[in-house]
XYZ file of N, CA, C and O in Angstrom:
304
model
N 0.823 -1.194 0.000
C 0.000 0.000 0.000
C 0.863 1.253 0.000
O 0.388 2.313 -0.324
N 2.119 1.118 0.348
C 2.952 2.307 0.429
C 3.096 3.018 -0.905
O 3.194 4.236 -0.945
N 3.090 2.258 -2.014
C 3.247 2.909 -3.317
C 2.079 3.852 -3.598
O 2.221 4.838 -4.306
N 0.898 3.552 -3.051
C -0.273 4.391 -3.309
C -0.248 5.679 -2.504
O -0.900 6.656 -2.867
N 0.505 5.684 -1.414
C 0.559 6.887 -0.581
C 1.896 7.618 -0.682
O 2.019 8.732 -0.186
N 2.871 7.028 -1.311
C 4.201 7.617 -1.416
C 4.203 8.702 -2.493
O 3.872 8.458 -3.648
N 4.614 9.885 -2.125
C 4.604 11.019 -3.056
C 5.682 10.921 -4.130
O 5.676 11.705 -5.076
N 6.598 9.954 -4.006
C 7.586 9.749 -5.068
C 6.948 9.110 -6.299
O 7.524 9.109 -7.371
N 5.784 8.541 -6.122
C 5.056 7.907 -7.212
C 3.894 8.809 -7.632
O 3.443 9.653 -6.861
N 3.383 8.650 -8.830
C 2.344 9.555 -9.319
C 0.936 9.287 -8.772
O 0.055 10.122 -8.938
N 0.708 8.160 -8.092
C -0.641 7.816 -7.662
C -1.310 8.880 -6.797
O -2.475 9.222 -7.038
N -0.657 9.445 -5.779
C -1.342 10.465 -4.971
C -1.785 11.680 -5.794
O -2.913 12.166 -5.637
N -0.943 12.143 -6.700
C -1.309 13.304 -7.518
C -2.458 12.971 -8.460
O -3.385 13.777 -8.639
N -2.444 11.785 -9.035
C -3.522 11.359 -9.933
C -4.826 11.256 -9.158
O -5.886 11.708 -9.619
N -4.781 10.679 -7.968
C -5.995 10.556 -7.150
C -6.532 11.929 -6.757
O -7.741 12.160 -6.777
N -5.640 12.842 -6.381
C -6.091 14.190 -6.004
C -6.766 14.875 -7.201
O -7.804 15.497 -7.073
N -6.185 14.698 -8.387
C -6.748 15.306 -9.590
C -8.099 14.692 -9.950
O -9.049 15.394 -10.250
N -8.194 13.372 -9.892
C -9.420 12.695 -10.323
C -10.514 12.657 -9.263
O -11.697 12.723 -9.588
N -10.123 12.497 -7.989
C -11.114 12.278 -6.939
C -11.162 13.369 -5.883
O -12.029 13.358 -5.019
N -10.204 14.283 -5.903
C -10.199 15.366 -4.936
C -9.588 15.008 -3.594
O -9.623 15.807 -2.666
N -9.043 13.815 -3.461
C -8.368 13.413 -2.229
C -7.302 12.377 -2.570
O -7.277 11.838 -3.666
N -6.426 12.136 -1.612
C -5.351 11.174 -1.824
C -5.576 9.950 -0.948
O -6.253 10.026 0.078
N -5.006 8.798 -1.324
C -5.142 7.599 -0.488
C -4.514 7.814 0.886
O -3.516 8.522 1.020
N -5.117 7.201 1.879
C -4.601 7.281 3.239
C -4.272 5.884 3.732
O -4.979 4.928 3.428
N -3.215 5.772 4.510
C -2.853 4.494 5.110
C -3.826 4.212 6.248
O -3.938 4.998 7.183
N -4.574 3.105 6.153
C -5.581 2.775 7.156
C -5.002 1.866 8.231
O -5.219 2.073 9.414
N -4.268 0.852 7.814
C -3.690 -0.079 8.771
C -2.237 0.281 9.023
O -1.488 0.573 8.110
N -1.852 0.252 10.276
C -0.475 0.532 10.660
C -0.155 -0.269 11.918
O -1.018 -0.974 12.454
N 1.048 -0.175 12.412
C 1.470 -0.971 13.561
C 0.610 -0.733 14.795
O 0.423 -1.639 15.604
N 0.059 0.448 14.937
C -0.729 0.769 16.122
C -2.115 0.149 16.149
O -2.723 0.023 17.213
N -2.664 -0.232 14.996
C -4.010 -0.792 14.989
C -4.089 -2.149 14.292
O -5.153 -2.576 13.877
N -2.962 -2.820 14.182
C -2.917 -4.125 13.514
C -2.507 -5.207 14.505
O -1.811 -4.944 15.482
N -2.921 -6.421 14.226
C -2.526 -7.546 15.054
C -1.085 -7.920 14.716
O -0.718 -8.027 13.553
N -0.305 -8.131 15.733
C 1.083 -8.508 15.547
C 1.140 -10.012 15.287
O 0.536 -10.805 16.002
N 1.853 -10.402 14.257
C 2.026 -11.820 13.961
C 3.066 -12.396 14.903
O 4.123 -11.806 15.110
N 2.761 -13.546 15.453
C 3.704 -14.165 16.382
C 4.798 -14.938 15.668
O 5.820 -15.256 16.249
N 4.568 -15.252 14.417
C 5.576 -15.987 13.639
C 5.633 -15.391 12.241
O 4.630 -14.941 11.706
N 6.816 -15.383 11.667
C 6.957 -14.875 10.304
C 6.227 -15.759 9.311
O 5.671 -15.289 8.332
N 6.227 -17.064 9.557
C 5.593 -18.013 8.667
C 4.462 -18.704 9.423
O 4.706 -19.427 10.381
N 3.223 -18.433 9.014
C 2.086 -19.024 9.703
C 1.655 -20.335 9.067
O 0.771 -21.001 9.569
N 2.272 -20.703 7.979
C 1.936 -21.932 7.297
C 2.733 -23.081 7.896
O 3.636 -22.885 8.695
N 2.414 -24.276 7.497
C 3.168 -25.436 7.956
C 4.553 -25.391 7.329
O 4.687 -25.196 6.113
N 5.586 -25.570 8.109
C 6.952 -25.427 7.586
C 7.296 -26.396 6.465
O 8.120 -26.095 5.621
N 6.667 -27.550 6.412
C 6.990 -28.523 5.384
C 6.323 -28.260 4.050
O 6.614 -28.910 3.060
N 5.423 -27.304 3.990
C 4.714 -27.030 2.747
C 5.543 -26.139 1.843
O 6.315 -25.314 2.288
N 5.322 -26.287 0.547
C 6.046 -25.482 -0.433
C 5.038 -24.906 -1.420
O 3.923 -25.397 -1.538
N 5.404 -23.870 -2.133
C 4.508 -23.327 -3.161
C 4.282 -24.350 -4.265
O 5.150 -25.181 -4.549
N 3.111 -24.298 -4.892
C 2.809 -25.192 -6.008
C 3.596 -24.765 -7.241
O 3.827 -23.575 -7.459
N 3.963 -25.742 -8.040
C 4.616 -25.432 -9.312
C 3.545 -24.997 -10.316
O 2.342 -25.162 -10.083
N 3.979 -24.466 -11.436
C 3.044 -24.038 -12.480
C 2.187 -25.213 -12.942
O 0.971 -25.087 -13.106
N 2.809 -26.360 -13.148
C 2.076 -27.546 -13.599
C 1.053 -28.003 -12.561
O -0.051 -28.436 -12.903
N 1.415 -27.917 -11.279
C 0.480 -28.306 -10.220
C -0.710 -27.355 -10.148
O -1.850 -27.785 -9.957
N -0.449 -26.070 -10.304
C -1.543 -25.089 -10.303
C -2.450 -25.328 -11.501
O -3.683 -25.305 -11.380
N -1.867 -25.597 -12.662
C -2.665 -25.866 -13.856
C -3.526 -27.102 -13.655
O -4.708 -27.121 -14.005
N -2.962 -28.152 -13.067
C -3.723 -29.375 -12.795
C -4.859 -29.105 -11.815
O -5.969 -29.638 -11.971
N -4.614 -28.278 -10.820
C -5.650 -27.918 -9.857
C -6.816 -27.208 -10.543
O -7.985 -27.561 -10.349
N -6.507 -26.223 -11.374
C -7.572 -25.490 -12.070
C -8.276 -26.360 -13.104
O -9.493 -26.246 -13.286
N -7.532 -27.242 -13.771
C -8.164 -28.161 -14.721
C -9.144 -29.080 -14.003
O -10.250 -29.336 -14.496
N -8.763 -29.574 -12.830
C -9.654 -30.440 -12.055
C -10.881 -29.666 -11.578
O -12.005 -30.185 -11.610
N -10.694 -28.426 -11.154
C -11.831 -27.607 -10.721
C -12.773 -27.330 -11.884
O -14.003 -27.385 -11.734
N -12.216 -27.038 -13.062
C -13.043 -26.815 -14.249
C -13.830 -28.071 -14.610
O -15.019 -28.001 -14.924
N -13.174 -29.229 -14.549
C -13.849 -30.485 -14.875
C -14.961 -30.778 -13.884
O -16.055 -31.216 -14.268
N -14.718 -30.512 -12.606
C -15.744 -30.740 -11.591
C -16.938 -29.818 -11.812
O -18.097 -30.233 -11.680
N -16.672 -28.565 -12.170
C -17.764 -27.616 -12.425
C -18.556 -28.023 -13.665
O -19.791 -27.957 -13.668
N -17.850 -28.461 -14.715
C -18.545 -28.900 -15.931
C -19.399 -30.143 -15.661
O -20.496 -30.284 -16.186
N -18.891 -31.044 -14.831
C -19.636 -32.259 -14.515
C -20.882 -31.938 -13.694
O -21.938 -32.522 -13.887
N -20.763 -30.985 -12.809
C -21.894 -30.639 -11.937
C -22.906 -29.767 -12.654
O -24.103 -29.887 -12.427
N -22.456 -28.862 -13.494
C -23.338 -27.915 -14.186
C -23.058 -27.949 -15.686
O -22.511 -26.984 -16.245
N -23.426 -29.008 -16.381
C -23.074 -29.130 -17.803
C -23.728 -28.057 -18.677
O -23.158 -27.663 -19.689
N -24.892 -27.560 -18.313
C -25.544 -26.526 -19.116
C -24.793 -25.214 -19.117
O -24.874 -24.419 -20.040
N -24.062 -24.959 -18.050
C -23.388 -23.675 -17.903
C -21.899 -23.748 -18.192
O -21.165 -22.833 -17.905
N -21.467 -24.856 -18.747
C -20.042 -25.023 -19.044
C -19.595 -23.983 -20.053
O -20.247 -23.727 -21.049
N -18.468 -23.337 -19.751
C -17.918 -22.330 -20.649
C -17.176 -23.037 -21.781
O -16.477 -24.015 -21.555
N -17.307 -22.522 -22.952
C -16.604 -23.096 -24.089
C -15.281 -22.376 -24.264
O -15.188 -21.170 -24.142
N -14.267 -23.155 -24.588
C -12.945 -22.547 -24.826
C -12.925 -21.974 -26.231
O -13.470 -22.536 -27.157
N -12.260 -20.866 -26.369
C -12.155 -20.202 -27.674
C -11.074 -20.824 -28.513
O -10.128 -21.330 -28.074
């Protein structure tokens, strides 16, 4: 969010011009919950590879098509 409020970037000036106000930082250290650990996930887990993500979405698409065949989207 800092890029939206940092005056070194054009976003604040563009917002002032278009909307009449600039973005404000809403969450900060004083009103946010402190995380007790840097990593809240299970340490043994790793990010999915591109192929794994593609397989996940392909399976979700197939499940949706099987459940709602009338509304299946056609690929272009």
